[in-house]
Short mmCIF file of C-alpha atoms in Angstrom, two decimals:
data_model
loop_
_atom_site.label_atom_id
_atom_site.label_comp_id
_atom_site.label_asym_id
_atom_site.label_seq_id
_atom_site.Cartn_x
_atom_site.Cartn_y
_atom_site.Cartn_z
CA UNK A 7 -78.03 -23.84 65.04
CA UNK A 8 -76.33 -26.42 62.79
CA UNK A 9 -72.30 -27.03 62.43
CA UNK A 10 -71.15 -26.17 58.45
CA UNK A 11 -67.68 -27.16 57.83
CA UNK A 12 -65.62 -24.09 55.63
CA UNK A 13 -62.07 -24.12 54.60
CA UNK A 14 -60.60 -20.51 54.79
CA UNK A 15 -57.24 -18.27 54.74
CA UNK A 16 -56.57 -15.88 57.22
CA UNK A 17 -54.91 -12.96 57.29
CA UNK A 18 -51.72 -14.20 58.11
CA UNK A 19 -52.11 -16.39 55.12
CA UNK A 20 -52.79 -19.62 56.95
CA UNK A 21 -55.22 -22.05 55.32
CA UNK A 22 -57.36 -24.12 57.16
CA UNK A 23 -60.77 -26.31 58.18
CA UNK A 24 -62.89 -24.54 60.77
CA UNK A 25 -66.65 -26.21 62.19
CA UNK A 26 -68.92 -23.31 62.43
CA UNK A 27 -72.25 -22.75 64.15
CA UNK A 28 -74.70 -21.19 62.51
CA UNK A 29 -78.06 -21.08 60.99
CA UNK A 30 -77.22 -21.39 57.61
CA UNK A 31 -74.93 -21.96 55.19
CA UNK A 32 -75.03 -18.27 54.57
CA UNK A 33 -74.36 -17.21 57.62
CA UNK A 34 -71.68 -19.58 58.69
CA UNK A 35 -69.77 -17.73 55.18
CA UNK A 36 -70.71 -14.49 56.71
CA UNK A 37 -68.71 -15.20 59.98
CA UNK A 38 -65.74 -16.34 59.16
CA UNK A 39 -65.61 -13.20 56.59
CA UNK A 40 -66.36 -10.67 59.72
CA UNK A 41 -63.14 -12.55 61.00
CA UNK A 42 -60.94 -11.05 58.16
CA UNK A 43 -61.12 -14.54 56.54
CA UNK A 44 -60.90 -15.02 52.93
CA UNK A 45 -61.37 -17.37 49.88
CA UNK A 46 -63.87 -19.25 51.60
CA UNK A 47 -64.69 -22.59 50.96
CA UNK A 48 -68.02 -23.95 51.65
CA UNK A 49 -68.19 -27.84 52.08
CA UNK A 50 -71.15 -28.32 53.95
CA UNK A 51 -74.92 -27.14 52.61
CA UNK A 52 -78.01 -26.09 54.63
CA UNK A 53 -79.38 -29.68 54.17
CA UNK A 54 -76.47 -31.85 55.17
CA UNK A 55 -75.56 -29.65 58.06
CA UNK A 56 -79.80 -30.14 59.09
CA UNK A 57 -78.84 -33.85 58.53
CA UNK A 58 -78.48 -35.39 61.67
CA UNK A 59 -75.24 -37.58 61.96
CA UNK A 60 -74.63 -40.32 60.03
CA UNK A 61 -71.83 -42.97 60.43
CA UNK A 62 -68.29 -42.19 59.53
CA UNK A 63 -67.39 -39.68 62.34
CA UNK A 64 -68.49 -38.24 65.61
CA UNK A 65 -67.77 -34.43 64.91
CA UNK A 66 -66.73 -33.73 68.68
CA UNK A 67 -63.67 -36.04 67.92
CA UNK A 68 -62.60 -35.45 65.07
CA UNK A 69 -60.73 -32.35 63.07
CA UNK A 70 -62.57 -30.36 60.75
CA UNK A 71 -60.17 -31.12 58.22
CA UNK A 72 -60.03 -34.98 58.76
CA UNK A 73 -64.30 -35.15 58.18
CA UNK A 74 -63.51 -33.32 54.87
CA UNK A 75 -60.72 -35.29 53.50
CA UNK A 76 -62.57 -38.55 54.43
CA UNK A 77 -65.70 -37.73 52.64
CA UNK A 78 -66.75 -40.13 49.91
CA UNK A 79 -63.73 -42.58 50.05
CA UNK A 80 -63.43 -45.97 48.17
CA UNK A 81 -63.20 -48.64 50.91
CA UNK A 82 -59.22 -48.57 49.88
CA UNK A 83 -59.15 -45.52 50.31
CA UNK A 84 -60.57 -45.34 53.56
CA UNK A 85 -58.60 -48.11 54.74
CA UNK A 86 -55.41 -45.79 53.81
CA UNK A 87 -56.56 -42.90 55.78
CA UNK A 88 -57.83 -44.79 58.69
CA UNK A 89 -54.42 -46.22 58.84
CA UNK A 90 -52.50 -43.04 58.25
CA UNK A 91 -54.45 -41.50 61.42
CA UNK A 92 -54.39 -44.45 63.37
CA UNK A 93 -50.08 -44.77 62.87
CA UNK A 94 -49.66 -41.33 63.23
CA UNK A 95 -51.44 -41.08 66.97
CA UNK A 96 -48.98 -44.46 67.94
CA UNK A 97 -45.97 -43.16 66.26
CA UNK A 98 -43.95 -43.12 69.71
CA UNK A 99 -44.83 -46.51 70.85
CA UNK A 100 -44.14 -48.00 67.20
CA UNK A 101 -40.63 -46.74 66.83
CA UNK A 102 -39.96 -48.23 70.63
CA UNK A 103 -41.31 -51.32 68.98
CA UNK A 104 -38.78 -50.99 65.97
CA UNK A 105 -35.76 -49.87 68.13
CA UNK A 106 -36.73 -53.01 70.24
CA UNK A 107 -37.14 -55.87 67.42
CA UNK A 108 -33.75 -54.27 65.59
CA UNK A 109 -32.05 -54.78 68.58
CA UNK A 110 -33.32 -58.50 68.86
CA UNK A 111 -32.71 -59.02 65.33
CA UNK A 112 -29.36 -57.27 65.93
CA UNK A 113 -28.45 -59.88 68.39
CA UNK A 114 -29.52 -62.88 67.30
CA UNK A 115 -31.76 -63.21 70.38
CA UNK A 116 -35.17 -64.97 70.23
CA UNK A 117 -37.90 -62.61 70.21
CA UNK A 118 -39.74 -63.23 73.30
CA UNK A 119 -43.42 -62.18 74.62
CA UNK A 120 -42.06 -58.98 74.45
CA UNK A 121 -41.15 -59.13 71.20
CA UNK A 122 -44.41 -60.38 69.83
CA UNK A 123 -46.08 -57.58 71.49
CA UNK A 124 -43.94 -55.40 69.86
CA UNK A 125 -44.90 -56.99 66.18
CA UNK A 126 -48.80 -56.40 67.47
CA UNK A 127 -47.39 -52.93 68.25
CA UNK A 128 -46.82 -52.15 64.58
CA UNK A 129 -49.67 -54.08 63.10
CA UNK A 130 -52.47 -52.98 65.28
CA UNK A 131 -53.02 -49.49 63.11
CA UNK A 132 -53.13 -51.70 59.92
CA UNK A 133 -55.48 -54.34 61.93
CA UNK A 134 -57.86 -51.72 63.11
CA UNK A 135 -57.99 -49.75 59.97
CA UNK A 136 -58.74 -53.01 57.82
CA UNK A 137 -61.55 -54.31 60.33
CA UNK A 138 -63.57 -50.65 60.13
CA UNK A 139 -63.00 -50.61 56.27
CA UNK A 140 -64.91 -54.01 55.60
CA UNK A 141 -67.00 -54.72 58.65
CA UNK A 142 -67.66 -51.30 60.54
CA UNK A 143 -70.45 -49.30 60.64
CA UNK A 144 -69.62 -46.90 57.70
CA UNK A 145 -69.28 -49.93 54.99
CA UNK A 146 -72.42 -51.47 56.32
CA UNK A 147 -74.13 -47.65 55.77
CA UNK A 148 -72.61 -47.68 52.05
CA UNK A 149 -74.08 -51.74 51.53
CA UNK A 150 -77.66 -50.47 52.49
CA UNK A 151 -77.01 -47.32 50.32
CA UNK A 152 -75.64 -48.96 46.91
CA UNK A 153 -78.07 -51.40 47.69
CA UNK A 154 -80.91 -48.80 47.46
CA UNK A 155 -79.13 -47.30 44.62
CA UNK A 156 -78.92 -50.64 42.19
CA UNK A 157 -82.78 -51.13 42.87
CA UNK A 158 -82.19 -54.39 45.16
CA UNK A 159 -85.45 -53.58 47.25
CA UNK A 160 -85.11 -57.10 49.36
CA UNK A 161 -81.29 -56.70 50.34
CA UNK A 162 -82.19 -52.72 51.44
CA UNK A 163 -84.84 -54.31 53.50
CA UNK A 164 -82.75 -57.12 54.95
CA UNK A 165 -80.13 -54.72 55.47
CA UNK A 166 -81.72 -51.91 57.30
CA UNK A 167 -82.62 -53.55 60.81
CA UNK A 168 -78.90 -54.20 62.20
CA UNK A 169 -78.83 -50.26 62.13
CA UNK A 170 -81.60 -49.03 63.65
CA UNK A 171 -80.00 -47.19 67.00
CA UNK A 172 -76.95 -46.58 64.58
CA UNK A 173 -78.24 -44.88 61.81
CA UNK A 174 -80.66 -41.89 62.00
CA UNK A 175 -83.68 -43.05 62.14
CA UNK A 176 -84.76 -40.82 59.17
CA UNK A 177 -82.51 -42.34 56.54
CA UNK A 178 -83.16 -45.86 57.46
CA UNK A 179 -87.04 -45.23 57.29
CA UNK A 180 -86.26 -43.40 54.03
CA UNK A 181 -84.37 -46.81 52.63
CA UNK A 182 -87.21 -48.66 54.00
CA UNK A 183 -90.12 -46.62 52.18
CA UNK A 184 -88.51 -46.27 48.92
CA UNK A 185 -87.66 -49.83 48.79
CA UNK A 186 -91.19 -50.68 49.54
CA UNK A 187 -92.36 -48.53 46.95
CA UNK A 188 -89.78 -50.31 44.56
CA UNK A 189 -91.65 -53.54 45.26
CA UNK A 190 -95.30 -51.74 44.42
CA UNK A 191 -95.89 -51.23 48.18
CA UNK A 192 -96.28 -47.66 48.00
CA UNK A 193 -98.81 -47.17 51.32
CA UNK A 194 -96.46 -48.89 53.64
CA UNK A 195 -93.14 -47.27 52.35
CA UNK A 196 -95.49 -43.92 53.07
CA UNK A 197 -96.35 -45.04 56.59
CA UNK A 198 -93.01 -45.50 57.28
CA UNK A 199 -91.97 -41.71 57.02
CA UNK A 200 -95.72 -40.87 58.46
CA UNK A 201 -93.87 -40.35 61.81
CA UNK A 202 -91.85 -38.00 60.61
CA UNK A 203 -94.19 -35.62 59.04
CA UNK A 204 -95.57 -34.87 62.08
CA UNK A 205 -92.15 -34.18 64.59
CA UNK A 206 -88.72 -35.88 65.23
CA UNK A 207 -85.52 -33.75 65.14
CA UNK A 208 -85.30 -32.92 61.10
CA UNK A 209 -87.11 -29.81 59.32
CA UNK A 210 -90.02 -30.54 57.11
CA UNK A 211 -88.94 -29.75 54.06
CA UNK A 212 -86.28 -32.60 54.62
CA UNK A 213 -88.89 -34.52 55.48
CA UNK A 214 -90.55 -33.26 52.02
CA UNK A 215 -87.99 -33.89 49.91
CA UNK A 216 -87.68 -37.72 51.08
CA UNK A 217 -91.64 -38.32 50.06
CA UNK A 218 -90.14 -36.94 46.57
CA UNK A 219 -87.56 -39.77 46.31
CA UNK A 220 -90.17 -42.33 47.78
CA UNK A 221 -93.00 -41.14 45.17
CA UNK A 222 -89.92 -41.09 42.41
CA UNK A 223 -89.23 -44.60 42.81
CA UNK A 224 -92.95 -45.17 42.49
CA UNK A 225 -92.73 -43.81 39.35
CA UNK A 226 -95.82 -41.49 40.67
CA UNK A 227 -94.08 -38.17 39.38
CA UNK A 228 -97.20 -35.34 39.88
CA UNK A 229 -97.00 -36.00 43.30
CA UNK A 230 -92.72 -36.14 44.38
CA UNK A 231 -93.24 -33.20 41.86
CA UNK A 232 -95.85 -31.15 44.39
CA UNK A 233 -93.94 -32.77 47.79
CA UNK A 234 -90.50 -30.69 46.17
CA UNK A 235 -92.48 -27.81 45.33
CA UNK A 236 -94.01 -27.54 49.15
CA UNK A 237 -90.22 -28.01 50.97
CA UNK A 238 -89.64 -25.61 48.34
CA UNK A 239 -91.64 -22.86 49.30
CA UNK A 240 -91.15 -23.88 52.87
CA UNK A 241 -87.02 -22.55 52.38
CA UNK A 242 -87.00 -20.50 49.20
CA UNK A 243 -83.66 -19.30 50.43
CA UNK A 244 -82.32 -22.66 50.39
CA UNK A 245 -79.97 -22.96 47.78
CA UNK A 246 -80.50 -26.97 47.67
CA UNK A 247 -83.73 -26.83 47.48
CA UNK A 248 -83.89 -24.19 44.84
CA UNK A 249 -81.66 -26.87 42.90
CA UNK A 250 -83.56 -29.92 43.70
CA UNK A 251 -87.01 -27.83 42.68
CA UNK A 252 -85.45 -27.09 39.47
CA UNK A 253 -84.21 -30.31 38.95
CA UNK A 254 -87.74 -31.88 39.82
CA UNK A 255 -88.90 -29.42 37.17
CA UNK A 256 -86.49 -30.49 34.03
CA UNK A 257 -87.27 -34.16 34.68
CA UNK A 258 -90.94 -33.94 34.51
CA UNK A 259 -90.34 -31.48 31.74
CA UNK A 260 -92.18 -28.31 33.29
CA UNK A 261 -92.22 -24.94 33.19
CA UNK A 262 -88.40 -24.16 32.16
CA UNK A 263 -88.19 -21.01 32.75
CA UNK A 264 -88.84 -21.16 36.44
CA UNK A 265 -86.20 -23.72 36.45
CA UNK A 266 -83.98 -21.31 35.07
CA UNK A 267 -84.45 -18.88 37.80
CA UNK A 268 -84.35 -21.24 40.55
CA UNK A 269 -80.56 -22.08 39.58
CA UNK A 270 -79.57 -19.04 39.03
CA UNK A 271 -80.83 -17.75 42.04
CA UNK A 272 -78.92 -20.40 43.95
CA UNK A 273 -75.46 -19.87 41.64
CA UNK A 274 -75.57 -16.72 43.40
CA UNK A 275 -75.74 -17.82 47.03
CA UNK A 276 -73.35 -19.80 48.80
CA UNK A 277 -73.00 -23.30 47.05
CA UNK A 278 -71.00 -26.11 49.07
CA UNK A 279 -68.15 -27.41 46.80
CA UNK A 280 -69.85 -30.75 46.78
CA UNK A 281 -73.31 -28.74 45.36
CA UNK A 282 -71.04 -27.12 43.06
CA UNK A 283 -69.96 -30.39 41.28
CA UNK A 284 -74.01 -31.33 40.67
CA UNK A 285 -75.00 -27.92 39.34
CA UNK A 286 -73.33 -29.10 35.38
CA UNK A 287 -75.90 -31.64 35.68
CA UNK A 288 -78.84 -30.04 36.24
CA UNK A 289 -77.57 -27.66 33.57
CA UNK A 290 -76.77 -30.08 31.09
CA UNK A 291 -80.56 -31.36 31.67
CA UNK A 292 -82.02 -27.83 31.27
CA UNK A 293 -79.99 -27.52 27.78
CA UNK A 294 -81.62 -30.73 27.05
CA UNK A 295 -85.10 -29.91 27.79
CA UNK A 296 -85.00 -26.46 25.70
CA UNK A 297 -83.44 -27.58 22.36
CA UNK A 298 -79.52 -26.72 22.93
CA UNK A 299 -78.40 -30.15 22.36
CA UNK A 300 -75.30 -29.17 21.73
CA UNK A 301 -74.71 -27.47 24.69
CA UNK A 302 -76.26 -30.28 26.58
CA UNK A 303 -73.61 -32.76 25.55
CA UNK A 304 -70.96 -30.31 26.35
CA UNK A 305 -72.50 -29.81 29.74
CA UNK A 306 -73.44 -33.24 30.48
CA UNK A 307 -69.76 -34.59 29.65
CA UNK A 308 -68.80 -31.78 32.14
CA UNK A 309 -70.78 -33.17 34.83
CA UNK A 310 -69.18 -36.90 34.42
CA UNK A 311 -65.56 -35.28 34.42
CA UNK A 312 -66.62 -33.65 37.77
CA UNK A 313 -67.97 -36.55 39.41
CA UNK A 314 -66.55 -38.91 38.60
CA UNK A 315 -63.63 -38.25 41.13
CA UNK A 316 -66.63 -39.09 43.65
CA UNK A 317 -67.81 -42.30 42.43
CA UNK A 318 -65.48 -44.59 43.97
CA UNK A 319 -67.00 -44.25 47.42
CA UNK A 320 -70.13 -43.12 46.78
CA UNK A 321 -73.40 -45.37 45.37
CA UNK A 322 -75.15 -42.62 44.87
CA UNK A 323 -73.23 -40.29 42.68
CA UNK A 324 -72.36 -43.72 40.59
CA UNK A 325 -76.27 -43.80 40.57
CA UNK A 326 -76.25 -40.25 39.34
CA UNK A 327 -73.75 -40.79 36.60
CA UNK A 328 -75.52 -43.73 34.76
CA UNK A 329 -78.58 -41.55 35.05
CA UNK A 330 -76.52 -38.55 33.63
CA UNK A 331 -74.94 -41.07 30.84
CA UNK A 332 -79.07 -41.60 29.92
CA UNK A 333 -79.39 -37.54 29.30
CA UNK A 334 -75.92 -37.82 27.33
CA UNK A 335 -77.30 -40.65 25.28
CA UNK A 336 -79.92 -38.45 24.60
CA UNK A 337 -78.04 -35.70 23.11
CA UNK A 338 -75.85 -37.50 21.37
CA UNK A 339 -78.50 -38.74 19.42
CA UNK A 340 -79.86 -35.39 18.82
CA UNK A 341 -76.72 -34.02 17.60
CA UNK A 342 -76.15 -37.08 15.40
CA UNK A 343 -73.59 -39.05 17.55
CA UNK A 344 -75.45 -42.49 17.65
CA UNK A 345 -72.28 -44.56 17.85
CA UNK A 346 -71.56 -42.49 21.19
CA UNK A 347 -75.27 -42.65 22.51
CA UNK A 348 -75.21 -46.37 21.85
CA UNK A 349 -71.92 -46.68 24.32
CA UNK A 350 -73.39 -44.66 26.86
CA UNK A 351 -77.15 -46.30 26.66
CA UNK A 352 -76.21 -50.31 27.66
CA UNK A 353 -74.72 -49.05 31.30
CA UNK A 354 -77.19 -46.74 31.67
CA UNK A 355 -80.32 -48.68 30.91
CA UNK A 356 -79.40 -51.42 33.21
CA UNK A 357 -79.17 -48.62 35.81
CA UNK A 358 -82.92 -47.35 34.61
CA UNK A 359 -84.01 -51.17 34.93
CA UNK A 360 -82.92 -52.30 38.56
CA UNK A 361 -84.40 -48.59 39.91
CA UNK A 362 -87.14 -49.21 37.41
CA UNK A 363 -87.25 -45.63 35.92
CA UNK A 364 -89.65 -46.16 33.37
CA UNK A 365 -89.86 -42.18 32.60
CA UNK A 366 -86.22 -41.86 31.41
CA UNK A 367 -86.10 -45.93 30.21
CA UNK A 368 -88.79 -44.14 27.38
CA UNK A 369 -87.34 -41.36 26.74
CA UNK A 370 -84.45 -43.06 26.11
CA UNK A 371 -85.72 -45.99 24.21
CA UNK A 372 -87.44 -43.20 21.65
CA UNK A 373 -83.99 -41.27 21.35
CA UNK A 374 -82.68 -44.81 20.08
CA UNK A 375 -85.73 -46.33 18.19
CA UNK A 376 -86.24 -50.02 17.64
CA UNK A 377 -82.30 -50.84 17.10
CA UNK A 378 -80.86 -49.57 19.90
CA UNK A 379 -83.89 -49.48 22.45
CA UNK A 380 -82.60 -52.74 23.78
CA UNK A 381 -85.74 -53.99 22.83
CA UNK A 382 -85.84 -57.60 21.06
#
């Protein structure tokens, strides 16, 4: 069984975060409904909850609530919420440190050893919260991550070592392979997740669906098409992977009507609020691929709007948005809207360049022609 994470009101109108065991996202839903609960809220999906742990928070600690608010934070932001927590738990000891230095100030009487540990007192939550912001474990996890995402295959590589024991061993390996098959070392980045295909703690088609990204990068698309296709079929109930099959489809430009019942087989399961904000995306790409441009711009635009909010702490939904401002380029084009295409196209092709996506770098390039392929 895997913990989901649901927000829910009960019948006494109370709304709140609850961790759930269950087997699947589906089922968690199911029993907090049998509990008279009501406008549910998914935020975790069947393959993040099969995820194992990754740094930010151990579960057993912390409030349901708290590991939803502090998901995808700017480092800022982080810092604010860390601090929040951290001056909330030593309220009591902080106002005895107030009361204490007013009453020195008060007096006119020299602060003391006490009265520097009472200064300590009220900085230590700011102190702690700063240090676990810049240099803890989390912001090391995003450096390796919007390292990966910005195509710097050396720095993932450099960076991946001081977590091993930290990290599951699963994403690091994953960071390791696709880098190496971002420097055209395809066969090691492979043997790297070889150990994985054949045991450790995560589900196959997990295991699956990180060959996909490592063939991706390798701009080898036949075969991270077949390695979605197989977790695929290994979890057809699985609204992710129903979504990341279909989107596997539209890029390679295949067989659109299966696309088209993959998502809307999963729009009518139970999507996590954080799937929910990706699915005007994969839309906006299937409106591309069938010749509704203008409904692809529309869509498109509405998948910026809703992740954007995310971006801030989160490499790879900043990833995802350049790639999504390639697609709007696209349509723009198409529905005559060069000057906007044009804006869109210079952030997104230096995305397409450091990742070295030559497939969408083309398509883009023949949207623009010879003036605006970037091209000299």
């Amino acid at each position: 069984m895997y913990d989901f994470l649901l927000t829910a009101t009960d019948a006494a109108g109370e709304r709140a975060t609850h961790r759930v065991a269950a087997d699947s996202a589906a089922d968690a839903h199911a029993k907090l409904e049998a509990q008279g609960y009501r406008e549910i809220v998914l935020h975790t999906d069947d393959a993040s909850a099969a995820t194992p742990q990754v740094p930010g928070f151990d579960p057993s600690t912390v409030a349901p609530k708290d590991q939803v608010e502090a998901r995808d934070l700017s480092t800022f932001a982080f810092f604010l919420f860390l601090y929040k927590k951290l001056a909330i738990k030593s309220a009591a000891l902080e106002m005895i440190a107030v009361v204490y230095l007013g009453y020195k100030l008060y007096a006119w009487q020299p602060l003391g050893i006490a009265g520097y540990c009472a200064i300590a007192v009220l900085l230590l939550p700011a102190a702690i919260a700063a240090w676990a912001s810049l240099f803890g474990l989390q912001r090391k996890y995003d450096l390796l991550v919007d390292a990966s995402a910005w195509g710097r295959w050396s720095e993932v590589l450099e960076r991946t070592p001081p977590l091993r024991g930290k990290v599951p061993e699963l994403e690091l390996d994953t960071r390791e392979a696709i880098a190496l098959a971002g420097l055209g070392r395809l066969d090691e980045g492979l043997e790297r997740l070889r150990p994985h295909e054949h045991g450790g703690d995560s589900p196959r088609w997990m295991v699956l669906g990180r060959l996909s990204e490592v063939y991706e990068t390798a701009n080898q698309h036949d075969e991270a098409l077949r390695c979605m296709r197989e977790a695929y079929e290994l979890d057809p109930d699985n609204p992710t992977l129903e979504l990341d099959y279909a989107m596997a489809l539209l890029k390679n430009e295949q067989d659109p009507q299966l696309a088209a019942q993959l998502i809307q087989s999963a729009e009518k399961r139970r999507l996590s609020d954080l799937l929910q904000l990706f699915l005007p995306f994969i839309k906006g790409l299937f409106c591309l691929n069938t010749g509704q441009d203008g409904k692809a711009v529309e869509t498109l635009n509405e998948a910026r709007k809703k992740l954007e909010p995310l971006a801030p702490g989160a490499p790879l939904v900043r990833q995802i948005l350049d790639i999504n401002a390639a697609y709007q380029a696209i349509a723009h084009v198409r529905t005559g809207r060069r000057d906007l295409a044009l804006k869109l196209a210079e952030p997104a092709r230096n995305r397409l360049q450091a990742i070295n996506n030559q497939r969408l770098l083309a398509k883009l390039d023949a949207a623009l022609g010879p003036q605006g392929s970037g091209v000299a």
